mmCIF file of N, CA, C and O in Angstrom:
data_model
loop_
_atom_site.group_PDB
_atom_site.id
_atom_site.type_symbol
_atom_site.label_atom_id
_atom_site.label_comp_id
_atom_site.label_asym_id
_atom_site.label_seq_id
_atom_site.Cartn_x
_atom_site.Cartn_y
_atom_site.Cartn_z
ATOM 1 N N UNK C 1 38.463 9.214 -57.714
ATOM 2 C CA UNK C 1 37.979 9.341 -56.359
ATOM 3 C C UNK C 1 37.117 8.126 -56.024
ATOM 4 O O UNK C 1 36.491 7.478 -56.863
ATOM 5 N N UNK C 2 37.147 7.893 -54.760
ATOM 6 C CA UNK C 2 36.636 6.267 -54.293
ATOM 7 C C UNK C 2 35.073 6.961 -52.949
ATOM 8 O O UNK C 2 35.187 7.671 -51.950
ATOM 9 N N UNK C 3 33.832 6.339 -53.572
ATOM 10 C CA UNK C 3 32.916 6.310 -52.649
ATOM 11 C C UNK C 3 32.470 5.090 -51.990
ATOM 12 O O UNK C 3 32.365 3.950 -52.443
ATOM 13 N N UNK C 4 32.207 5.597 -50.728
ATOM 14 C CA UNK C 4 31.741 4.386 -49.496
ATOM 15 C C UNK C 4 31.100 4.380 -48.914
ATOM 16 O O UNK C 4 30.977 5.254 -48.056
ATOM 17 N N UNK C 5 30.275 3.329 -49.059
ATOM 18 C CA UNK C 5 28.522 3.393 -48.386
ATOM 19 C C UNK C 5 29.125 2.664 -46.831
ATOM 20 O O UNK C 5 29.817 1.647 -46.772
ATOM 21 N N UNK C 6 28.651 3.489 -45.652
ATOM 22 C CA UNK C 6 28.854 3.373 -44.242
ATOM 23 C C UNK C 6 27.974 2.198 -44.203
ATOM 24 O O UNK C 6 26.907 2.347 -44.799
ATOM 25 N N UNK C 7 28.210 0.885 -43.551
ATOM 26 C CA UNK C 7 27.304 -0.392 -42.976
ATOM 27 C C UNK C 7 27.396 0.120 -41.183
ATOM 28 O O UNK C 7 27.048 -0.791 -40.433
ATOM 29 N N UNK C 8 27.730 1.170 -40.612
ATOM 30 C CA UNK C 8 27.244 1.440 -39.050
ATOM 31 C C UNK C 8 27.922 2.616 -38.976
ATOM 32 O O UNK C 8 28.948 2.835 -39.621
ATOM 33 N N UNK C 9 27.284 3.578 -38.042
ATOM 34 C CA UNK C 9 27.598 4.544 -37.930
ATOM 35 C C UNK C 9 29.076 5.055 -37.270
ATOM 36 O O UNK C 9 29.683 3.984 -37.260
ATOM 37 N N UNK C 10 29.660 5.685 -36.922
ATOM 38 C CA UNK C 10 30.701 5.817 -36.737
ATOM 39 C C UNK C 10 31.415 7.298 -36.888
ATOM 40 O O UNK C 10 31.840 7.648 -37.989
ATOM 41 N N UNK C 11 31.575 8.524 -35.222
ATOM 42 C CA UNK C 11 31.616 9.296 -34.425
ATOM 43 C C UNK C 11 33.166 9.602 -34.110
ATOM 44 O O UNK C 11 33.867 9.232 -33.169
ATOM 45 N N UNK C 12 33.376 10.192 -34.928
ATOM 46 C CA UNK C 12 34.932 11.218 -35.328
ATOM 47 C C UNK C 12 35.158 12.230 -34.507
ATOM 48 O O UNK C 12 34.959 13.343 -34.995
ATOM 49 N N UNK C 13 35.641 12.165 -33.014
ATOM 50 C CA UNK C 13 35.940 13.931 -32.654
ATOM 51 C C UNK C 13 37.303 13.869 -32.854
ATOM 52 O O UNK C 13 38.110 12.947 -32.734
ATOM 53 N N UNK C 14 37.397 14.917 -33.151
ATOM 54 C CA UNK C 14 38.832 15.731 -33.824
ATOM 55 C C UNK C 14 38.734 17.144 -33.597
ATOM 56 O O UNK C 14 37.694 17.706 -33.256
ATOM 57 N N UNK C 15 40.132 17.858 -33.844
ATOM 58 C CA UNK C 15 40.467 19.033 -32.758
ATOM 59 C C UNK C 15 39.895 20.386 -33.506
ATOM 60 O O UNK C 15 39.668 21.385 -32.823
ATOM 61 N N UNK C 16 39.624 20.392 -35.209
ATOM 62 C CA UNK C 16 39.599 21.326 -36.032
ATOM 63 C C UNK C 16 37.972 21.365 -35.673
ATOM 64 O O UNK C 16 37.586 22.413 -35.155
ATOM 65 N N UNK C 17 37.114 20.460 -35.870
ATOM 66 C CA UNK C 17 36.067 20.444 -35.076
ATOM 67 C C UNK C 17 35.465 19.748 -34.172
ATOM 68 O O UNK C 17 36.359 19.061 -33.678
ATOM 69 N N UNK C 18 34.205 19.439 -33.504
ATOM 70 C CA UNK C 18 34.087 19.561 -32.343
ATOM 71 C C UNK C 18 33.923 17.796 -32.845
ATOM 72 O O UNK C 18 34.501 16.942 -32.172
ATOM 73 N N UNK C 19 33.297 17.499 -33.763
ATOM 74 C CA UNK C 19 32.674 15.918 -33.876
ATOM 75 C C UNK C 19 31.873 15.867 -35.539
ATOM 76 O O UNK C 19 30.919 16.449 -36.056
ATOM 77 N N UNK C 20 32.937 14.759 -36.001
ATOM 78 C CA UNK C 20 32.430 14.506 -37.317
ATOM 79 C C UNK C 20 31.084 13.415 -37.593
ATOM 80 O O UNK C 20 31.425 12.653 -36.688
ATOM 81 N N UNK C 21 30.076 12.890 -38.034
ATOM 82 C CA UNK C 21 29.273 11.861 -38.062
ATOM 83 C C UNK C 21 29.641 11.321 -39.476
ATOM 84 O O UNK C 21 29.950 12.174 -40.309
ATOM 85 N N UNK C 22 29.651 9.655 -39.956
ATOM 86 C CA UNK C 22 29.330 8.699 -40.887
ATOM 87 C C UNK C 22 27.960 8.280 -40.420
ATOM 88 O O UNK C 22 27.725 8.031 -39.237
ATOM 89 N N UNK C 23 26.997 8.203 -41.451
ATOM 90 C CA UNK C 23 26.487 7.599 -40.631
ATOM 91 C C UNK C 23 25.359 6.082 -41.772
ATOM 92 O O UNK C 23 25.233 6.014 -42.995
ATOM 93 N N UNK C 24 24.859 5.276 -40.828
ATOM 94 C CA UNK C 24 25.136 4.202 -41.947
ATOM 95 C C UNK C 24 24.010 4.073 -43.156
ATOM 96 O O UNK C 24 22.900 4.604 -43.131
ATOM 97 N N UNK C 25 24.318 3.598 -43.768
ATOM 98 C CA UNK C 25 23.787 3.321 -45.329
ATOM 99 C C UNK C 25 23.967 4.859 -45.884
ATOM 100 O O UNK C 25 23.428 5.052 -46.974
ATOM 101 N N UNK C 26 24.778 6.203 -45.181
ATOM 102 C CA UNK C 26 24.993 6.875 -46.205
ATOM 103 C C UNK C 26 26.615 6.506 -47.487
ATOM 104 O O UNK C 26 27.489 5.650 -47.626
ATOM 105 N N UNK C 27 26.183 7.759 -48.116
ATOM 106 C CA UNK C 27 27.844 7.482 -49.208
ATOM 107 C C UNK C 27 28.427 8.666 -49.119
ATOM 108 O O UNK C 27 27.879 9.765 -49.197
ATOM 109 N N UNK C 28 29.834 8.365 -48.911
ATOM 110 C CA UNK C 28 30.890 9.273 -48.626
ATOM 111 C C UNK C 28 32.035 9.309 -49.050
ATOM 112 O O UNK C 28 32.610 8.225 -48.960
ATOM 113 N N UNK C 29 32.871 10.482 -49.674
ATOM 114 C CA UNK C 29 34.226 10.266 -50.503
ATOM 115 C C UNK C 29 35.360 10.226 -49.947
ATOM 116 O O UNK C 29 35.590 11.050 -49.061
ATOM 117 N N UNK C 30 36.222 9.400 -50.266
ATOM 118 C CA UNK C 30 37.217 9.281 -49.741
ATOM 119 C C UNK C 30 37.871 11.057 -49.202
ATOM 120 O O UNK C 30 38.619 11.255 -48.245
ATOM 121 N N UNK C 31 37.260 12.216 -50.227
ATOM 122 C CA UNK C 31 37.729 13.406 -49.096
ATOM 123 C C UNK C 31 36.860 13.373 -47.647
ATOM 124 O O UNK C 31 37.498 14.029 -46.823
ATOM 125 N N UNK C 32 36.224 13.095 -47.345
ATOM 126 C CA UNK C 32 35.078 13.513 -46.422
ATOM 127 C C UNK C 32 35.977 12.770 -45.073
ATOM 128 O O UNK C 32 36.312 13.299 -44.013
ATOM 129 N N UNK C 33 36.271 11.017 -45.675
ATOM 130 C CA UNK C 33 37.344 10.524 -44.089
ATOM 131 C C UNK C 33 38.959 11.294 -44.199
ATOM 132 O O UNK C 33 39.730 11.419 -43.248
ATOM 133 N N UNK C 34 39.204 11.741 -45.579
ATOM 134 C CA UNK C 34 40.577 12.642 -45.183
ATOM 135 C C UNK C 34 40.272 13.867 -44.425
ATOM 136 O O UNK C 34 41.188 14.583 -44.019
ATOM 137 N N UNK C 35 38.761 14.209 -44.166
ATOM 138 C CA UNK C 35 39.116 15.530 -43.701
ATOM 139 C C UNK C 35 38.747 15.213 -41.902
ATOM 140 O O UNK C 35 38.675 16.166 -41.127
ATOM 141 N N UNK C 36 38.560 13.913 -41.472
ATOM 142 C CA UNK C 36 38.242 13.319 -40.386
ATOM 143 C C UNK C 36 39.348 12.688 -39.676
ATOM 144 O O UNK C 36 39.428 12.373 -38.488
ATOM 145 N N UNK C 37 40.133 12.569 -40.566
ATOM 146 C CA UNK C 37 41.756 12.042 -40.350
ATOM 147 C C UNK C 37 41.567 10.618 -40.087
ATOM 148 O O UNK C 37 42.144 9.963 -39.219
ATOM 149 N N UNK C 38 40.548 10.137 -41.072
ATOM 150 C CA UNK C 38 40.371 8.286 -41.181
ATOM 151 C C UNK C 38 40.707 7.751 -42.421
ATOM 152 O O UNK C 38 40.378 8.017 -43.577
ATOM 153 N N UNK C 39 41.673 6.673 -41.741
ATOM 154 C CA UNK C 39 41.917 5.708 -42.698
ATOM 155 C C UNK C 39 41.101 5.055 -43.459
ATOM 156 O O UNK C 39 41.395 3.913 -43.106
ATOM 157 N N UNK C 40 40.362 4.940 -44.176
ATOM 158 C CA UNK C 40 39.365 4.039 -44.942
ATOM 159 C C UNK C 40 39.504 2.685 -45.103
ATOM 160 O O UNK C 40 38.569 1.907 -45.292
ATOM 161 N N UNK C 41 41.436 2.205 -44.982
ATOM 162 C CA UNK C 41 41.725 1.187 -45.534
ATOM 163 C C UNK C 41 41.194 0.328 -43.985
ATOM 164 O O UNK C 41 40.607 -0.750 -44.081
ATOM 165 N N UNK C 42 41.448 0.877 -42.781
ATOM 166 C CA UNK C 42 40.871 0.494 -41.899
ATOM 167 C C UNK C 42 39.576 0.187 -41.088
ATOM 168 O O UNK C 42 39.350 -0.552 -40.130
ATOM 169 N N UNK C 43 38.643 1.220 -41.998
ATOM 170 C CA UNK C 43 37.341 1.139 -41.522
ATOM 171 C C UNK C 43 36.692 -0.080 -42.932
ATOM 172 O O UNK C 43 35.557 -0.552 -42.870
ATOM 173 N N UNK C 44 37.692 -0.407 -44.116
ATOM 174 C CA UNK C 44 36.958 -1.502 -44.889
ATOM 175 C C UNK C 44 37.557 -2.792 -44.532
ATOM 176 O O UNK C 44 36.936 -3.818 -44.811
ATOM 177 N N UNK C 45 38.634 -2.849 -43.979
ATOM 178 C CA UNK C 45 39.172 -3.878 -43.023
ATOM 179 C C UNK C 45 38.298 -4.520 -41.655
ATOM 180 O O UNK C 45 38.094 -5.700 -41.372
ATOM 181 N N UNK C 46 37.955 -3.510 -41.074
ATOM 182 C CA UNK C 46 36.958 -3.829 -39.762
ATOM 183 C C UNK C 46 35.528 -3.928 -40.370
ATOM 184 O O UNK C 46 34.709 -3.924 -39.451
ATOM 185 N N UNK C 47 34.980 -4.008 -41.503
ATOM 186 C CA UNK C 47 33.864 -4.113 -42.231
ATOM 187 C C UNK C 47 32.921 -3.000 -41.326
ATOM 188 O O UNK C 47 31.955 -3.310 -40.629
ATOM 189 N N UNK C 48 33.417 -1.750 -41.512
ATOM 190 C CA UNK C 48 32.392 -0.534 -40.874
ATOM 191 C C UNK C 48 31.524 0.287 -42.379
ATOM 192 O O UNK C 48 30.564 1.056 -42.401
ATOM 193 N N UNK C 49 32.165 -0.155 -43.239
ATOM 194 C CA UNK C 49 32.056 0.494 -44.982
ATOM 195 C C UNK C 49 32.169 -0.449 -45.682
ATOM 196 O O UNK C 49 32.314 -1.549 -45.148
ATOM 197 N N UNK C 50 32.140 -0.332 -47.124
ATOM 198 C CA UNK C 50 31.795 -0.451 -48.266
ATOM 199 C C UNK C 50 32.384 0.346 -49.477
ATOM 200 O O UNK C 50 31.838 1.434 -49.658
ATOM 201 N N UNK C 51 33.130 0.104 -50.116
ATOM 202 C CA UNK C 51 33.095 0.814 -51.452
ATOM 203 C C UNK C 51 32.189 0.377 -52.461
ATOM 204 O O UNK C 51 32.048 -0.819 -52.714
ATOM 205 N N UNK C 52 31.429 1.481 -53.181
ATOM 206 C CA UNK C 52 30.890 1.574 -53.681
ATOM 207 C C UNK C 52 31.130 1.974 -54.823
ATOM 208 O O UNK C 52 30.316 1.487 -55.607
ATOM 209 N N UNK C 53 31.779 2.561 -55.258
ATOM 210 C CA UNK C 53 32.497 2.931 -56.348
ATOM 211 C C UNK C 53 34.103 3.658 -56.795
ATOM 212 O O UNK C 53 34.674 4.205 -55.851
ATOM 213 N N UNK C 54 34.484 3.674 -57.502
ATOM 214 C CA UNK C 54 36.048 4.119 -57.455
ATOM 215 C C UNK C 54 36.004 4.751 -58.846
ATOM 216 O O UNK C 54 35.709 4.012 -59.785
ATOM 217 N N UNK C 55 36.281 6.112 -59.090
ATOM 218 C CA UNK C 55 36.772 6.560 -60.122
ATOM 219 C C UNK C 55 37.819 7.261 -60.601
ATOM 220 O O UNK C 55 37.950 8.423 -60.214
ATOM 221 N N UNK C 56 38.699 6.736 -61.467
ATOM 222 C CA UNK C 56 40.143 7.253 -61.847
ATOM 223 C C UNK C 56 39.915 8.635 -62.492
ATOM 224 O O UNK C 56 39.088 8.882 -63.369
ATOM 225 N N UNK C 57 40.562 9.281 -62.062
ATOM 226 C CA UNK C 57 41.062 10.216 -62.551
ATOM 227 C C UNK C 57 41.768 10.653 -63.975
ATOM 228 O O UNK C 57 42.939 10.334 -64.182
ATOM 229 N N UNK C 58 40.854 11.546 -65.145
ATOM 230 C CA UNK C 58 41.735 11.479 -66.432
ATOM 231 C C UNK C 58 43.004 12.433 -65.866
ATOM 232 O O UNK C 58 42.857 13.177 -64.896
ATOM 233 N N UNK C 59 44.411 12.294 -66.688
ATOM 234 C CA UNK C 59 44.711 13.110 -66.855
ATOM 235 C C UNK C 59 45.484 13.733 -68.150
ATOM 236 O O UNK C 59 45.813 14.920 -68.161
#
């Protein structure tokens, strides 16, 4: 699983709920933007985030 420290905040409404918040210098897992229906690869592209860490999975 991959965590990402937010560099600006950034205001998710979506239909399951009313309005998601990032907000910045927190850390957040890659479930938290799947459940926001955000791409990550796009918000570290537009430099809105940060990864901070990435951890593989044993199996």
């Amino acid at each position: 699983m991959s965590f990402y420290k937010m560099l600006d905040n950034v205001h998710v409404i979506i239909r399951k709920k009313n309005q998601i918040n990032f907000w910045e210098q927190e850390i957040y897992s890659q479930n938290d933007f799947n459940e926001a229906c955000i791409d990550v690869r796009l918000l570290l592209k537009e430099g809105l985030c940060q990864i901070v860490e990435s951890v593989r999975r044993k199996e």
